[in-house]
Short mmCIF file of C-alpha atoms and ligand atoms in Angstrom, two decimals:
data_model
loop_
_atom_site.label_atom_id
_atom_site.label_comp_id
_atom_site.label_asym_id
_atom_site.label_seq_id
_atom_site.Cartn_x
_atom_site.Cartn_y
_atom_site.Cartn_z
CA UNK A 2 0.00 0.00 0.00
CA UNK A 3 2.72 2.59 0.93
CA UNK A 4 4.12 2.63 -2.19
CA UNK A 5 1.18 2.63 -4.64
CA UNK A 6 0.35 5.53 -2.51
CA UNK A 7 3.07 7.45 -1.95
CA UNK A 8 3.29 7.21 -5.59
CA UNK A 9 -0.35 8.97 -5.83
CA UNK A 10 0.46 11.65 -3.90
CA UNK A 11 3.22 12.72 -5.77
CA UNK A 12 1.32 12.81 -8.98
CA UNK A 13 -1.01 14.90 -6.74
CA UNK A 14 1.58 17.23 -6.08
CA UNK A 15 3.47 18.13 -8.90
CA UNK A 16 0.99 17.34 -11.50
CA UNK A 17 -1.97 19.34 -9.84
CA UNK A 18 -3.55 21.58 -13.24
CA UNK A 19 -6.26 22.75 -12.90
CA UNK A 20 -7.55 23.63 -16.51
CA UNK A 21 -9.80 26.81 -17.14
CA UNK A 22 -13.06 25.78 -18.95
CA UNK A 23 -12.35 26.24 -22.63
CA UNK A 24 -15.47 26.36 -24.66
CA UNK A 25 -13.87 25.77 -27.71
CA UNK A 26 -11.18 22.91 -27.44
CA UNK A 27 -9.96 22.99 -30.80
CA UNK A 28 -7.32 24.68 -31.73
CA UNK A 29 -7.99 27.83 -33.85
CA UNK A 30 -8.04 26.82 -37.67
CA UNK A 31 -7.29 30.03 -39.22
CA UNK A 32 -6.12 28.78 -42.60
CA UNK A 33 -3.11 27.39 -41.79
CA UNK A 34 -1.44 30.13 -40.94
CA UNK A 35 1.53 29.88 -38.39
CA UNK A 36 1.17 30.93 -34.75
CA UNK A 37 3.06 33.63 -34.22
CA UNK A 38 1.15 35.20 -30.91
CA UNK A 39 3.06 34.87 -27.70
CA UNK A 40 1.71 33.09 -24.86
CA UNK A 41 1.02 35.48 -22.15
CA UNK A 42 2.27 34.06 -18.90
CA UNK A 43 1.87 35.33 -14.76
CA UNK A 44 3.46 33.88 -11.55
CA UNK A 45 0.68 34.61 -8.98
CA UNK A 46 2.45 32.62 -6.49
CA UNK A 47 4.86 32.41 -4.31
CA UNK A 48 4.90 35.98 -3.35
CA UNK A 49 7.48 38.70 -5.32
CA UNK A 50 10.14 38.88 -2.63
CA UNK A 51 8.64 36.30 -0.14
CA UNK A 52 11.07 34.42 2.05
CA UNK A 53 10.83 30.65 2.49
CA UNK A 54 12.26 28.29 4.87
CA UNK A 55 14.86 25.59 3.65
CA UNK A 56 11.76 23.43 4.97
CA UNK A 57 8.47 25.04 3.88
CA UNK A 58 6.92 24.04 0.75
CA UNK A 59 6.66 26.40 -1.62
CA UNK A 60 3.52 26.68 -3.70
CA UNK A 61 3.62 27.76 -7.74
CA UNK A 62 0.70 29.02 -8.87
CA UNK A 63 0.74 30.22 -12.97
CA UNK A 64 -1.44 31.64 -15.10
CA UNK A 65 -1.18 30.73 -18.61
CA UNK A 66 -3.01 31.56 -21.85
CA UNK A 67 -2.61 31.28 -25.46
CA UNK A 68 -4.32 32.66 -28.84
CA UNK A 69 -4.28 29.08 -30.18
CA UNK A 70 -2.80 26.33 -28.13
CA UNK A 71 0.15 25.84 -25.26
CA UNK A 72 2.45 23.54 -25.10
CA UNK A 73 4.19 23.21 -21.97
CA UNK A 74 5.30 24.87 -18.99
CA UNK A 75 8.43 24.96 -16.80
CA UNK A 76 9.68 26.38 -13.40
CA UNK A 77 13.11 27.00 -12.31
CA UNK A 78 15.53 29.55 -9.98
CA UNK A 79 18.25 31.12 -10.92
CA UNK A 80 20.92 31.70 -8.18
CA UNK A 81 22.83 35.08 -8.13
CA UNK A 82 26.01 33.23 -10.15
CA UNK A 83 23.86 32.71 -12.97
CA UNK A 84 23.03 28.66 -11.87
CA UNK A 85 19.67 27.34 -12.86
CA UNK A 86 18.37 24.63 -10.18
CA UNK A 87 15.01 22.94 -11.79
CA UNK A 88 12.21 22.73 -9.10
CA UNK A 89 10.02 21.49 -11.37
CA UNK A 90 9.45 19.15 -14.61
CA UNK A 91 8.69 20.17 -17.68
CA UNK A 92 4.90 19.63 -17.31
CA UNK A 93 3.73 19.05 -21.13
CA UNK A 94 0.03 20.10 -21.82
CA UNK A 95 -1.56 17.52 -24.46
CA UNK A 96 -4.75 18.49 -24.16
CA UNK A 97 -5.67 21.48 -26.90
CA UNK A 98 -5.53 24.71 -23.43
CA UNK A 99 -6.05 27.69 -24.58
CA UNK A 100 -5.87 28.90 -21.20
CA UNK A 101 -5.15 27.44 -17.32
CA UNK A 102 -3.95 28.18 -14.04
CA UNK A 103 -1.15 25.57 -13.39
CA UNK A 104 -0.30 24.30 -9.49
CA UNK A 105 2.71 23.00 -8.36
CA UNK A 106 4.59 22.82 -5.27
CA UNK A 107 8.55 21.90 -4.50
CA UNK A 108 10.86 22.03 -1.10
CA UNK A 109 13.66 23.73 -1.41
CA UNK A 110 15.60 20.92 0.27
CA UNK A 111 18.92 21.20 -2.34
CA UNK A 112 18.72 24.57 -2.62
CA UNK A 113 21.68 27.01 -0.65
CA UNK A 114 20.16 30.24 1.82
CA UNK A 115 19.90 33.19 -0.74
CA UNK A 116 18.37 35.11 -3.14
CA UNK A 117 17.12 33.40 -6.40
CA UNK A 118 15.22 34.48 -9.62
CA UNK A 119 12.34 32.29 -10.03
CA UNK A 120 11.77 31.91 -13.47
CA UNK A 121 8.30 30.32 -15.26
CA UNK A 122 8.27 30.08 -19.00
CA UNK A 123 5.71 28.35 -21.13
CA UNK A 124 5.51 27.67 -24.82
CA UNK A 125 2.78 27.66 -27.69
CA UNK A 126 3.05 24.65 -29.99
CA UNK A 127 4.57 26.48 -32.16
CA UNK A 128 7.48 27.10 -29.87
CA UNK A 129 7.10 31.11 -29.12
CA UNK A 130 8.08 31.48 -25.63
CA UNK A 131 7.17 33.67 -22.88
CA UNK A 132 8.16 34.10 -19.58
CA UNK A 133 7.64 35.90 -15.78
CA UNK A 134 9.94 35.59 -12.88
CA UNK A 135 10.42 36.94 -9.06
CA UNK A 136 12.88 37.14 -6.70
CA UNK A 137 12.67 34.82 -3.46
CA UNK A 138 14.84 34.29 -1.04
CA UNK A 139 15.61 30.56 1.05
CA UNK A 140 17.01 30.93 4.52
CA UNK A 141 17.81 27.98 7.38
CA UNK A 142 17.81 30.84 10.55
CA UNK A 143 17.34 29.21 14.06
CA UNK A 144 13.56 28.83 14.30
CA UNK A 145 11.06 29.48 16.85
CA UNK A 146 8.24 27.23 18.14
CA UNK A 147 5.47 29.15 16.09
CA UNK A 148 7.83 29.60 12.88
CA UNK A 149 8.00 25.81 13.47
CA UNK A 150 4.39 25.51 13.30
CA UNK A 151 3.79 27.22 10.79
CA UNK A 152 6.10 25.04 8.42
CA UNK A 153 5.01 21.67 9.65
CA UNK A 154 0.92 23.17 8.30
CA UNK A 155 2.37 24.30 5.18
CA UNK A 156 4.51 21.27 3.96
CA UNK A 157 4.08 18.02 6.27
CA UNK A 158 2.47 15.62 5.00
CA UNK A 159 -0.63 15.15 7.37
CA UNK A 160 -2.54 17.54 5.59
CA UNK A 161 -1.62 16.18 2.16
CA UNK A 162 -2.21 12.07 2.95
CA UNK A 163 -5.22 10.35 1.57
CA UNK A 164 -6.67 9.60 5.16
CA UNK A 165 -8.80 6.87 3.96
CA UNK A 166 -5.88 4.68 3.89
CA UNK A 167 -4.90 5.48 7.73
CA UNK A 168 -6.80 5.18 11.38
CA UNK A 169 -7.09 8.84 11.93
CA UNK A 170 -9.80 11.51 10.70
CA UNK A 171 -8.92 14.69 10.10
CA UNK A 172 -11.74 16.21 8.69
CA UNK A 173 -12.13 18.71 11.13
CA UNK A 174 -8.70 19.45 11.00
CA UNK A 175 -5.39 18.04 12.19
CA UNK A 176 -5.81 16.96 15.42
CA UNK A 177 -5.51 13.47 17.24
CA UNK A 178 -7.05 11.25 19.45
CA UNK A 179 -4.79 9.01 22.02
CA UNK A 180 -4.36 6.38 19.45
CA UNK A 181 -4.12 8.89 16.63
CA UNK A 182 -1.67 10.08 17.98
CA UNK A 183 -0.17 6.54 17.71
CA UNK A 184 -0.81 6.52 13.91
CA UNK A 185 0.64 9.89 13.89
CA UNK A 186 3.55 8.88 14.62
CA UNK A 187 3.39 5.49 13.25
CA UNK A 188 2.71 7.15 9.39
CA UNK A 189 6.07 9.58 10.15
CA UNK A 190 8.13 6.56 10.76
CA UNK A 191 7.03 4.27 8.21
CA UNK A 192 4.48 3.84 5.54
CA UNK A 193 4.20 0.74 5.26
CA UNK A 194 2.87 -2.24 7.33
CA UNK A 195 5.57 -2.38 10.32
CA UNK A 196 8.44 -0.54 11.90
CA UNK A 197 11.73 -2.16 11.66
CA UNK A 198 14.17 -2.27 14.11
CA UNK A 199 16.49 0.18 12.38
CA UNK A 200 13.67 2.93 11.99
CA UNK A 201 12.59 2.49 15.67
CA UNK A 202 16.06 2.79 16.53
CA UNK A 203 16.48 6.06 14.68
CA UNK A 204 13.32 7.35 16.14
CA UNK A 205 14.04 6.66 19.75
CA UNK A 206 17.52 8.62 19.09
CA UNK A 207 16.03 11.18 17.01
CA UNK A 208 13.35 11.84 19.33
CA UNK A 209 15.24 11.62 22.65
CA UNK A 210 14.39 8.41 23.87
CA UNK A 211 17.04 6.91 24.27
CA UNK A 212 15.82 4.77 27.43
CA UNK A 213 13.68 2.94 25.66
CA UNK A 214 14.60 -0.67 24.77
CA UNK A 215 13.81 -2.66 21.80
CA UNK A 216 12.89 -6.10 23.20
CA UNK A 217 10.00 -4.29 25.63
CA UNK A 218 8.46 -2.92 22.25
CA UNK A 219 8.77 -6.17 20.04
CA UNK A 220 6.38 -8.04 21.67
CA UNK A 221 6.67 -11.48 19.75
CA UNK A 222 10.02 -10.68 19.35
CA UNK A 223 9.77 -11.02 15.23
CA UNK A 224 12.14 -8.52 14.65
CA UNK A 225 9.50 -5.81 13.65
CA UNK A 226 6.94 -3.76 15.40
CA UNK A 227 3.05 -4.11 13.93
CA UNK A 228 0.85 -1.32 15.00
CA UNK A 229 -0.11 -2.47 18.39
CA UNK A 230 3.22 -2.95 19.52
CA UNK A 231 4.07 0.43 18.80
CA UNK A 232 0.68 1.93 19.61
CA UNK A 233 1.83 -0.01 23.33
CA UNK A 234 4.98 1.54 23.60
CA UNK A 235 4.03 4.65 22.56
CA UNK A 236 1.51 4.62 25.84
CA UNK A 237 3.97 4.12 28.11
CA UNK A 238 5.99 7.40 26.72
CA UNK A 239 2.61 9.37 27.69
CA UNK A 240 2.60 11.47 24.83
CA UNK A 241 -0.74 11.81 24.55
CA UNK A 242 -0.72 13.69 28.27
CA UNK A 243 2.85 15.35 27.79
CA UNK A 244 1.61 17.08 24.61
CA UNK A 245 -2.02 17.39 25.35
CA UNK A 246 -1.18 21.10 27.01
CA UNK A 247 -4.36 22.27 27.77
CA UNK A 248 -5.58 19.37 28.78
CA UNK A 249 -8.88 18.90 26.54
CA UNK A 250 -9.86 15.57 24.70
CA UNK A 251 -7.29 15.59 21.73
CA UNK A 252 -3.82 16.96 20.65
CA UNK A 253 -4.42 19.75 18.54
CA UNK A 254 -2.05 20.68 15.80
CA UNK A 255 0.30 23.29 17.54
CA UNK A 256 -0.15 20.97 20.39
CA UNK A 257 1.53 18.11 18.07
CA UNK A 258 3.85 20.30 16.49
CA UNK A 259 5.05 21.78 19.74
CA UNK A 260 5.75 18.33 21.44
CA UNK A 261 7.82 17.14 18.23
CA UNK A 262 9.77 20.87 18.79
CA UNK A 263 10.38 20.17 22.41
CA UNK A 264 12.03 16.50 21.23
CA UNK A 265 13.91 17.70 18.38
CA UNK A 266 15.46 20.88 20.64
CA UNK A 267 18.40 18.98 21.96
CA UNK A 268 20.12 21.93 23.40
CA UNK A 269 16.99 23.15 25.09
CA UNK A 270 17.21 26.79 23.75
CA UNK A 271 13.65 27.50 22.69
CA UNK A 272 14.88 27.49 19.29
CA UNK A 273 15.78 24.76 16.39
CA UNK A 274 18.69 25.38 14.69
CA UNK A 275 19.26 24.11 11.29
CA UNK A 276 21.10 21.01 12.42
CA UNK A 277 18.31 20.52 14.67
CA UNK A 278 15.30 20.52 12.24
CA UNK A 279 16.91 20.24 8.57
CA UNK A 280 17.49 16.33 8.53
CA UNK A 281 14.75 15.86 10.84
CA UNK A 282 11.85 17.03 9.25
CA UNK A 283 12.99 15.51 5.75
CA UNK A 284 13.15 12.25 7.64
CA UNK A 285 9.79 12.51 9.52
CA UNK A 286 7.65 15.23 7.91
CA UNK A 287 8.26 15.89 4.51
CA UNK A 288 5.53 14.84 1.75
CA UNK A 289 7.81 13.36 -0.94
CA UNK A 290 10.83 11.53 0.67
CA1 CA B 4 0.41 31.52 -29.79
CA1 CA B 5 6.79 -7.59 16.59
CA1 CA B 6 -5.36 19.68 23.56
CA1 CA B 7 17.82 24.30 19.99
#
């Protein structure tokens, strides 16, 4: 299932179009004269200027049109020496779109702190170009408890899963239940059917608990945990009541993202530092990884 799935999702991502009504889908027969008409093309998102965390996913919203027919579109930054990193994959349109407003989303993950150019450029099928770019900026600064927040609802992955596959409901948002918050944590370690030993024992030293030992968790002692051997051990951490700050019937989102802050801040400052949530988050939260 994990796979199948994981595929799905990141068809979802970087192949989200979502086509403006056309009412005439064939392409304009005007004698066979050549196209020579520019697509027009606007970058409506991210934000002229906007800063983005090495960590946040960045959304790409363009708007596209053409007098007869596009062909494709493309999305990349250019760093201040001139170097083009791609972001995104040439997304061909085979469909006869005169017009659309194309979504896609990328995580700067490879990309260095600085300022970049990102550039958008589409083409008609006849090859005439056009293009619109802004300047963002990617920066890894020490981050606080609400920037953290604020990253984990933008990019992780819990608000991006197909929740049918998964014992938790988020349809009134993201918030969990005592053994959601099992399968919570369960779906950031592994998403498939059972934990092995080497992801548990990353987790337990990722997260700080270091205490913990492997033969308490693995029940049958098969060499794997299933879900109620982790769901188990994940009781006995209290996690539920540690992170459940104000006490009410479930974990709440900044409740959730708050308790993973307070186990990723090794040197108790308040604060993650890059080394502290870079890694981390790529490992745990990230949609595509
Ligand atoms: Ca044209
Ligand atoms: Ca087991
Ligand atoms: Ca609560
Ligand atoms: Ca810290």
């Amino acid at each position: 299932m994990g796979k199948t799935y994981k595929l799905t999702f990141i068809l979802l991502l970087l192949l989200c179009v979502s086509c403006g009504s056309d009412d005439d889908p064939s392409p304009s027969t005007n004698n066979n004269l050549p196209d020579t008409e520019k697509p027009k093309i606007k970058l409506l998102s991210p934000e002229a200027n906007s800063n983005h965390l090495v960590i946040d996913l960045v959304s790409i919203r363009v708007r596209l049109s053409d007098n007869d027919a596009l062909k494709n579109v493309s999305t990349w930054l250019v760093s201040t020496d001139g170097q083009r990193h791609e972001v995104m994959e040439l997304f061909p349109f085979t469909d006869v779109l005169k017009a659309t407003e194309f979504n896609a989303s990328f995580y700067p993950r490879d990309i260095a702190s600085g300022t970049y150019k990102l550039v958008s450029e589409t083409k008609d099928r006849q090859n005439n170009v056009a293009r619109d770019s802004i300047t963002i900026a990617v920066e890894a600064p020490d981050i606080s408890k609400t920037e953290f927040a604020k990253a984990f609802e933008k990019g992780s992955f819990y608000h991006h899963l197909d929740w049918g596959w998964y014992p938790v409901d988020f349809t009134n948002g993201v918030e969990f239940n005592e053994v959601e918050l099992s399968s919570g944590l369960y779906i950031m370690m592994s998403l498939d059917d059972n934990i092995k030993k080497e992801e548990w024992e990353k987790f337990v030293k990722d997260f700080r608990f270091e205490k913990q030992s492997w033969a308490t968790w693995d029940a049958d002692t098969n060499g794997e945990l299933d879900y109620d051997e982790f769901h188990k051990g994940i009781s006995k951490l209290e996690l539920f009541k540690k992170w459940n700050l104000d006490n009410s019937q479930l974990v709440s989102e900044i409740e959730f993202a708050t308790g993973i802050f307070d186990r990723w801040d090794r040197n108790r400052d308040n604060l993650l530092s890059r080394d502290e949530y870079f890694d981390m988050f790529y490992t745990y939260l990230a949609i595509l990884r």
